mmCIF file of N, CA and C in Angstrom:
data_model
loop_
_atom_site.group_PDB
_atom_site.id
_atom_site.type_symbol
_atom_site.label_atom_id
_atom_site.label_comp_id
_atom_site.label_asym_id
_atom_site.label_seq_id
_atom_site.Cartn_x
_atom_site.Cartn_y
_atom_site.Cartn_z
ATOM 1 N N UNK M 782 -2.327 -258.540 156.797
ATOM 2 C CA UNK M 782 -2.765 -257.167 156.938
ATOM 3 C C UNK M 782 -1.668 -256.337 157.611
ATOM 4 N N UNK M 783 -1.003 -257.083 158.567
ATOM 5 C CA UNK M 783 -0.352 -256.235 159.216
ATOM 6 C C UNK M 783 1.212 -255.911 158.143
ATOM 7 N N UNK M 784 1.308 -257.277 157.488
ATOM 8 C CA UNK M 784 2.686 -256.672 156.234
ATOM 9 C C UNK M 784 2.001 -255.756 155.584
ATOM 10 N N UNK M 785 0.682 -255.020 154.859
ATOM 11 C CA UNK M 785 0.708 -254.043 153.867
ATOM 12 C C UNK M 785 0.461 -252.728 155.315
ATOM 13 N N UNK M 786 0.365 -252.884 156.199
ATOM 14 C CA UNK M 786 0.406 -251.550 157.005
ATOM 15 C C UNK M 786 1.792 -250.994 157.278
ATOM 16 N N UNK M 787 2.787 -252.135 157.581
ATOM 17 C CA UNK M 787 4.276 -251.932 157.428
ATOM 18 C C UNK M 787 4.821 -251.799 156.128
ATOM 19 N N UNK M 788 3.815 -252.291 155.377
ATOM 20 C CA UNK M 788 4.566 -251.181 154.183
ATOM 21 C C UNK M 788 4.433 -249.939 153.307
ATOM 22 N N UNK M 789 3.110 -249.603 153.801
ATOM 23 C CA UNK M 789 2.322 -248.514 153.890
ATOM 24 C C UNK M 789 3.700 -247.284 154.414
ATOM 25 N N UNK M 790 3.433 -247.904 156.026
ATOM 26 C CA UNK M 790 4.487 -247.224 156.847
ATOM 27 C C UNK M 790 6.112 -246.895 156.280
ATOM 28 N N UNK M 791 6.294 -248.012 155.861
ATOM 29 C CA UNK M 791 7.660 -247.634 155.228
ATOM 30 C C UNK M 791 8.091 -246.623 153.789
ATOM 31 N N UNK M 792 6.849 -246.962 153.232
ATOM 32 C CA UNK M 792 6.715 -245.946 151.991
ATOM 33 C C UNK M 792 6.838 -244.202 152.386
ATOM 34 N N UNK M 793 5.619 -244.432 153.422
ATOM 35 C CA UNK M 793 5.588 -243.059 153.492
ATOM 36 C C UNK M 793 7.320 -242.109 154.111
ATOM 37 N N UNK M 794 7.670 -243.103 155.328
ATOM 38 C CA UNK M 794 9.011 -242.788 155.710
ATOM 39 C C UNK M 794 10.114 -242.508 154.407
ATOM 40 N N UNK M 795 9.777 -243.352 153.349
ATOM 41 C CA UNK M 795 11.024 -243.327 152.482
ATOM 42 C C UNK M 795 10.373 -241.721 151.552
ATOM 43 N N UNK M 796 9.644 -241.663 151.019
ATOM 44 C CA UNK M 796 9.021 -240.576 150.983
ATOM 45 C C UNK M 796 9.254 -239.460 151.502
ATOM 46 N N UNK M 797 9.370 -239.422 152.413
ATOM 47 C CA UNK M 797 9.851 -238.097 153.784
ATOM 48 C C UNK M 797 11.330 -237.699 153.368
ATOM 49 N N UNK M 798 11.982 -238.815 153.779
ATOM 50 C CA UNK M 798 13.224 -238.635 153.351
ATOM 51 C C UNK M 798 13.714 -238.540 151.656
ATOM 52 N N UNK M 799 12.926 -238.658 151.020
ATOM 53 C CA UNK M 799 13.908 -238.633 149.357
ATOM 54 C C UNK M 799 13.144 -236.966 148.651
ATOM 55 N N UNK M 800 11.978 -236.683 149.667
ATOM 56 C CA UNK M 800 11.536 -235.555 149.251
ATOM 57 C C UNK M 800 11.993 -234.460 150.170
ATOM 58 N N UNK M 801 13.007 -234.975 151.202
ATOM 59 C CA UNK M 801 12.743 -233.304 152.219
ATOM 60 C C UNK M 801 13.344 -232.238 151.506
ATOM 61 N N UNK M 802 13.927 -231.865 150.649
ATOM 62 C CA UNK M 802 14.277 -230.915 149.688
ATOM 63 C C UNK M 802 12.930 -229.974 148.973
ATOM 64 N N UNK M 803 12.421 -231.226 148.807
ATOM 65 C CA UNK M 803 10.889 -230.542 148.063
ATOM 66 C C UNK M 803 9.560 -229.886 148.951
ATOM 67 N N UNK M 804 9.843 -230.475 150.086
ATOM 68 C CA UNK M 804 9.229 -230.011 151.382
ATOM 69 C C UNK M 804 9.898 -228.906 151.765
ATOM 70 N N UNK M 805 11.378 -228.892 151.694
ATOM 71 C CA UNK M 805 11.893 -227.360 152.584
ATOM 72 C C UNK M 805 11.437 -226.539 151.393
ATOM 73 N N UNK M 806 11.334 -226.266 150.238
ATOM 74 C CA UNK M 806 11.035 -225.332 148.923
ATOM 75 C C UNK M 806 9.676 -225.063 149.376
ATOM 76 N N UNK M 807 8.974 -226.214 149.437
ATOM 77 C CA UNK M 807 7.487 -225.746 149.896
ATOM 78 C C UNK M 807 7.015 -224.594 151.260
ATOM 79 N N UNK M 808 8.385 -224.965 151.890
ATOM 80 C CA UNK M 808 8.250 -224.496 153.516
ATOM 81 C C UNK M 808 8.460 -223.065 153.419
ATOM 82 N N UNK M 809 9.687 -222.532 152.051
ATOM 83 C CA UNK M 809 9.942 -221.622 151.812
ATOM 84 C C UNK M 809 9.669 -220.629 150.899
ATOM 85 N N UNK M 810 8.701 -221.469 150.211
ATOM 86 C CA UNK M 810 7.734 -220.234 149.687
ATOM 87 C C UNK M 810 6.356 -220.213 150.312
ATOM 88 N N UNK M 811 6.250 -220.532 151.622
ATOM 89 C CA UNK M 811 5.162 -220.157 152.951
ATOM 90 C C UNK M 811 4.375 -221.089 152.625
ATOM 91 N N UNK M 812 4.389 -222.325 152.394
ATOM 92 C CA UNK M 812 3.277 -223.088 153.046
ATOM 93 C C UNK M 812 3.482 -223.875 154.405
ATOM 94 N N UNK M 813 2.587 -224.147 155.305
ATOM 95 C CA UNK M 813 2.786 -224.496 156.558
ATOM 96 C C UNK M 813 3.098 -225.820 156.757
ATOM 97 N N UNK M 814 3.735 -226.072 158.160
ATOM 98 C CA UNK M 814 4.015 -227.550 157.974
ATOM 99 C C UNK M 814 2.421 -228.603 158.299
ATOM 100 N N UNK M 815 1.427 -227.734 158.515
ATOM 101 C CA UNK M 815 -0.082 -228.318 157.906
ATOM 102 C C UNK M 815 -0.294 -228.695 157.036
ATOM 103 N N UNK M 816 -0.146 -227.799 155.902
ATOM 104 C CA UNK M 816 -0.043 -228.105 154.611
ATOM 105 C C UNK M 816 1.021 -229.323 154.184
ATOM 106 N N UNK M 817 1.784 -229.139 154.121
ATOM 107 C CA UNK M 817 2.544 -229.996 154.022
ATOM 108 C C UNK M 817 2.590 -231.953 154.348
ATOM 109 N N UNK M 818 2.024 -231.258 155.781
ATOM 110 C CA UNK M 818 1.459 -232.938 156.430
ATOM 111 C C UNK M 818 0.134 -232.888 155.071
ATOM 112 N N UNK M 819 -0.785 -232.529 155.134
ATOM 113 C CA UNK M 819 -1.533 -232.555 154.339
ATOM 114 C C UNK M 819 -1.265 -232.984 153.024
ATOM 115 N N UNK M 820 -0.136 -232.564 152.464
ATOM 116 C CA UNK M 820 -0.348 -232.954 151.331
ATOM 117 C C UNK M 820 0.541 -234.068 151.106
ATOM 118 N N UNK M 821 1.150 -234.971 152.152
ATOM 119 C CA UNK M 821 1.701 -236.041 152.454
ATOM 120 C C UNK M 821 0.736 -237.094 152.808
ATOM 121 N N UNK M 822 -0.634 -236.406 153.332
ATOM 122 C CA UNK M 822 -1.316 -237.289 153.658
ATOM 123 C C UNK M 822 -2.532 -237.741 152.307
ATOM 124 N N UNK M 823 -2.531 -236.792 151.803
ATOM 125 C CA UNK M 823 -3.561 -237.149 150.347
ATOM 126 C C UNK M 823 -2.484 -238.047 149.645
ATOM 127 N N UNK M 824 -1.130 -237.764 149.203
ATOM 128 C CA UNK M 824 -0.633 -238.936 148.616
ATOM 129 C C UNK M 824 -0.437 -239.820 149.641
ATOM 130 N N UNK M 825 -0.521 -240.451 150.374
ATOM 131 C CA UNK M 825 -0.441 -241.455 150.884
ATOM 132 C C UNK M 825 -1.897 -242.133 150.827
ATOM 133 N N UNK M 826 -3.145 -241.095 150.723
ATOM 134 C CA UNK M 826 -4.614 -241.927 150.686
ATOM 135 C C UNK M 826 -4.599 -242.655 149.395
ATOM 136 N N UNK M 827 -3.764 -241.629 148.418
ATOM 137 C CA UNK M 827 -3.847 -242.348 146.598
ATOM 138 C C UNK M 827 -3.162 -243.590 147.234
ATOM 139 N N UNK M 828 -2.135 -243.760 147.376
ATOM 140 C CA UNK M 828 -1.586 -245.384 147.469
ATOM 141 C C UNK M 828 -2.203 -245.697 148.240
ATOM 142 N N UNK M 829 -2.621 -245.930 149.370
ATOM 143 C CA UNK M 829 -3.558 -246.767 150.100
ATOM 144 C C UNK M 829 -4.701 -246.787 149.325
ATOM 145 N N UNK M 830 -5.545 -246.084 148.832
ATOM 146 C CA UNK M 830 -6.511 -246.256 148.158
ATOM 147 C C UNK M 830 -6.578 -247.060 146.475
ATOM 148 N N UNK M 831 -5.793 -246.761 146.309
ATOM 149 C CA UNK M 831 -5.977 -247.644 145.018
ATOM 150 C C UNK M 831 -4.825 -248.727 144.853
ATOM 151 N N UNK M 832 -4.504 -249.357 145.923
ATOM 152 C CA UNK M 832 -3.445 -250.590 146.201
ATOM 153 C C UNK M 832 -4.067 -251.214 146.145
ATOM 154 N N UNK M 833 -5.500 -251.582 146.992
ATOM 155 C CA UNK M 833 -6.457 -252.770 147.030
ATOM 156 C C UNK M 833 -7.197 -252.632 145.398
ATOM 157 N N UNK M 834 -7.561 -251.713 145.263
ATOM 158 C CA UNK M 834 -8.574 -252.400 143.805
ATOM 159 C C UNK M 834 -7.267 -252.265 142.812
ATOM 160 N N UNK M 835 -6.190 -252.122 142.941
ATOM 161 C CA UNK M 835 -5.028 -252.315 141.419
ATOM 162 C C UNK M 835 -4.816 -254.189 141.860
ATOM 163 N N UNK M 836 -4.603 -254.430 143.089
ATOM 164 C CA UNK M 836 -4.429 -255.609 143.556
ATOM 165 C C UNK M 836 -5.307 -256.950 143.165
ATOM 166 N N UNK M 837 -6.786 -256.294 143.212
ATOM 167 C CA UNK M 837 -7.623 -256.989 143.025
ATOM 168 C C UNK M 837 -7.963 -257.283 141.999
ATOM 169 N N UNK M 838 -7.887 -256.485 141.042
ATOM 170 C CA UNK M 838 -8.081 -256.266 139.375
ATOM 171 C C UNK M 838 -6.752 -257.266 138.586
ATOM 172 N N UNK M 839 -5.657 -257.071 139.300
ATOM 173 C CA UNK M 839 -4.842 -258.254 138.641
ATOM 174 C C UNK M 839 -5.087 -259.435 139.456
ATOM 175 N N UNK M 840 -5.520 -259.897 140.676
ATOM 176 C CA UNK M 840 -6.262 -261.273 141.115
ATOM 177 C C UNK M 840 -6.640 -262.034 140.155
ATOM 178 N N UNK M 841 -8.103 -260.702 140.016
ATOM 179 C CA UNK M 841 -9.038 -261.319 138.841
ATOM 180 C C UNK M 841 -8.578 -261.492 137.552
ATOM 181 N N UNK M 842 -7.745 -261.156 137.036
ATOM 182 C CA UNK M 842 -6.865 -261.051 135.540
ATOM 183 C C UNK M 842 -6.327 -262.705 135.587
ATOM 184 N N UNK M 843 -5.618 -262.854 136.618
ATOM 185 C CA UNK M 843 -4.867 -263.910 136.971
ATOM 186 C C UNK M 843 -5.562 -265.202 137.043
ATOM 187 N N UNK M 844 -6.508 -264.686 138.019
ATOM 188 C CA UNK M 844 -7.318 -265.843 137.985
ATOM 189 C C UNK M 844 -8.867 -266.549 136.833
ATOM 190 N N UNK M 845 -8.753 -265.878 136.064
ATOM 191 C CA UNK M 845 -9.502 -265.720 134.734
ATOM 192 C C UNK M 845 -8.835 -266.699 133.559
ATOM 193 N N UNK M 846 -7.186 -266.380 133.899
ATOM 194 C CA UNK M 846 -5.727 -266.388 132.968
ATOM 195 C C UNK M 846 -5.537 -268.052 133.621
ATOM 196 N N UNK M 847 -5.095 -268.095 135.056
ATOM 197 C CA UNK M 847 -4.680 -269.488 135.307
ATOM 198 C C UNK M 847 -5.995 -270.510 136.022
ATOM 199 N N UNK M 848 -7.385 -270.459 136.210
ATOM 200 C CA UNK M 848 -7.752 -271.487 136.922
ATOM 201 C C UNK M 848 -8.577 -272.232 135.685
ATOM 202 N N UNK M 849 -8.707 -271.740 134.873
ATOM 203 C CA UNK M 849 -9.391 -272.220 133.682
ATOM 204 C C UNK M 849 -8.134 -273.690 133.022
ATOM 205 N N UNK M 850 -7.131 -273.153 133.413
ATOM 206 C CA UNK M 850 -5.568 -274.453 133.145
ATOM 207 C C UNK M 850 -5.609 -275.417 133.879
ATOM 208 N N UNK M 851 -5.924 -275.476 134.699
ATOM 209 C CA UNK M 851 -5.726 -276.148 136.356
ATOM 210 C C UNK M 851 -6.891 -277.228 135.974
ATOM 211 N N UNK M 852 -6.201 -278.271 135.206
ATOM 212 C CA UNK M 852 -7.190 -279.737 135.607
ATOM 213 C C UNK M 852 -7.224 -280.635 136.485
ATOM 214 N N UNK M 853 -8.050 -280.755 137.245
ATOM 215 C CA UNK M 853 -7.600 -282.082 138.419
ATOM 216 C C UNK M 853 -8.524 -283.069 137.565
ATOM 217 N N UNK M 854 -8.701 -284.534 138.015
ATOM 218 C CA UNK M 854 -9.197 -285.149 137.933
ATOM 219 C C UNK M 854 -9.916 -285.535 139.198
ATOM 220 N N UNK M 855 -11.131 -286.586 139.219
ATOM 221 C CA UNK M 855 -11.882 -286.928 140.245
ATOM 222 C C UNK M 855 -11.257 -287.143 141.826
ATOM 223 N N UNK M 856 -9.712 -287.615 141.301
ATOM 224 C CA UNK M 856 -9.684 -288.178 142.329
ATOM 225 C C UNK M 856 -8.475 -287.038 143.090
ATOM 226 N N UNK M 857 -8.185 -285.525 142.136
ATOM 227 C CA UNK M 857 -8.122 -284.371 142.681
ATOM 228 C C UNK M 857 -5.968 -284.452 142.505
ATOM 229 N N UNK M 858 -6.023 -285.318 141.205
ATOM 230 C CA UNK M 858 -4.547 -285.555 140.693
ATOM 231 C C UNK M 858 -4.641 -284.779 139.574
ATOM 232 N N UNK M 859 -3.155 -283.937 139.125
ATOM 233 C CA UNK M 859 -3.162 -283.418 137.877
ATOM 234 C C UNK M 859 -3.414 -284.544 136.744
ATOM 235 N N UNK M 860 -3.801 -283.758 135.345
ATOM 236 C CA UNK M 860 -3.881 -284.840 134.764
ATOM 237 C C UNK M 860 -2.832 -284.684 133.628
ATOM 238 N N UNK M 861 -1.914 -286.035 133.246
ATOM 239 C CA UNK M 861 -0.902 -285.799 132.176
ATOM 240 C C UNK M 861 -1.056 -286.442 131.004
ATOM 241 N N UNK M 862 -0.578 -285.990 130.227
ATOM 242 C CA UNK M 862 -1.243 -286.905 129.045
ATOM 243 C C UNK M 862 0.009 -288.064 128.867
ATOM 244 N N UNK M 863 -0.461 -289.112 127.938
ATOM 245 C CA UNK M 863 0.709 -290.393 127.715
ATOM 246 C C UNK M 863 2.002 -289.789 126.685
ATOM 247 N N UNK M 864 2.933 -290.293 127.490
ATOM 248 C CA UNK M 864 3.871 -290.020 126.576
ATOM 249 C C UNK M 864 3.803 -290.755 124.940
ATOM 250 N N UNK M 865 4.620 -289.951 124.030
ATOM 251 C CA UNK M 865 4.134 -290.587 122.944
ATOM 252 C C UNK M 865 5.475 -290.608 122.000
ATOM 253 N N UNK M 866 6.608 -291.684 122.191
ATOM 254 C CA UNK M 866 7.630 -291.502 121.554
ATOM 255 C C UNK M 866 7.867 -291.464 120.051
ATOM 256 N N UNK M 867 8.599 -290.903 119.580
ATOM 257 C CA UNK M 867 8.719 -290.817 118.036
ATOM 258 C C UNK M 867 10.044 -290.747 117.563
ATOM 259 N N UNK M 868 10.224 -291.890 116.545
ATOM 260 C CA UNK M 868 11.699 -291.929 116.608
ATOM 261 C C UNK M 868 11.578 -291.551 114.506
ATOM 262 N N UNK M 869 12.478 -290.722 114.144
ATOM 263 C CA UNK M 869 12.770 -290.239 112.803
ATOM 264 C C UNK M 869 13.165 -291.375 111.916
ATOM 265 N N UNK M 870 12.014 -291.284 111.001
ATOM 266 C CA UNK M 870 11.891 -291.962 109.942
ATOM 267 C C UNK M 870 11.183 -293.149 109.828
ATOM 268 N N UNK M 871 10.275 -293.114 110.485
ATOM 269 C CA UNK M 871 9.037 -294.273 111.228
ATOM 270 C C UNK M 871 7.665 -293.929 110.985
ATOM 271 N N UNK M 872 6.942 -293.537 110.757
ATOM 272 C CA UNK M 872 5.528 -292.978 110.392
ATOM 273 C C UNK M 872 5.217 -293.466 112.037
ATOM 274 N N UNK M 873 4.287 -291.779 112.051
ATOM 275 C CA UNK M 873 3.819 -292.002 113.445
ATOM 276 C C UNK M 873 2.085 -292.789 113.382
ATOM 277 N N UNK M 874 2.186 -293.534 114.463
ATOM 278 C CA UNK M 874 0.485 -294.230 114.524
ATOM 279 C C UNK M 874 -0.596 -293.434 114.319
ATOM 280 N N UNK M 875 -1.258 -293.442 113.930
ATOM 281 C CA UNK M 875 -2.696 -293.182 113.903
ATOM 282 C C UNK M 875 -4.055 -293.958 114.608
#
């Protein structure tokens, strides 16, 4: 928990900085630096807010995709099948 809050945190910082151009334009056709926090803070609710259910939605994708593969056997060993050599020009067993 505490790595997606530090990266929460870091987003928004990198953010700050790759937009302050777009923030001083904003500043200068009169919106306040309220506004501004404000509207730094609604995009930051979109990524916090839809990080967990985009996250969760590929979990479930994933896990739909790989646990259905995943055979153990009883005694909780993968299971492999026998090797089965074949050498050209031999008819294989039946």
């Amino acid at each position: 928990m505490g790595f997606a809050v530090l990266g929460f945190l870091v987003n928004a910082v990198v953010v700050v900085r790759e937009r302050g151009a777009e923030f001083a334009v904003l500043r200068a056709l009169g919106a306040g630096p309220r506004q501004v926090l404000g509207l730094l803070a609604v995009e930051q609710a979109f990524v916090i807010g839809l990080s967990p259910v985009a996250g969760a939605g590929l979990a479930v994708l994933v896990g739909h995709l790989v646990i259905p593969r995943i055979v153990l056997t009883g005694q909780a060993s993968a299971v492999t099948p026998d090797v089965l050599p074949r050498v050209r020009g031999r008819p294989r067993p039946r």
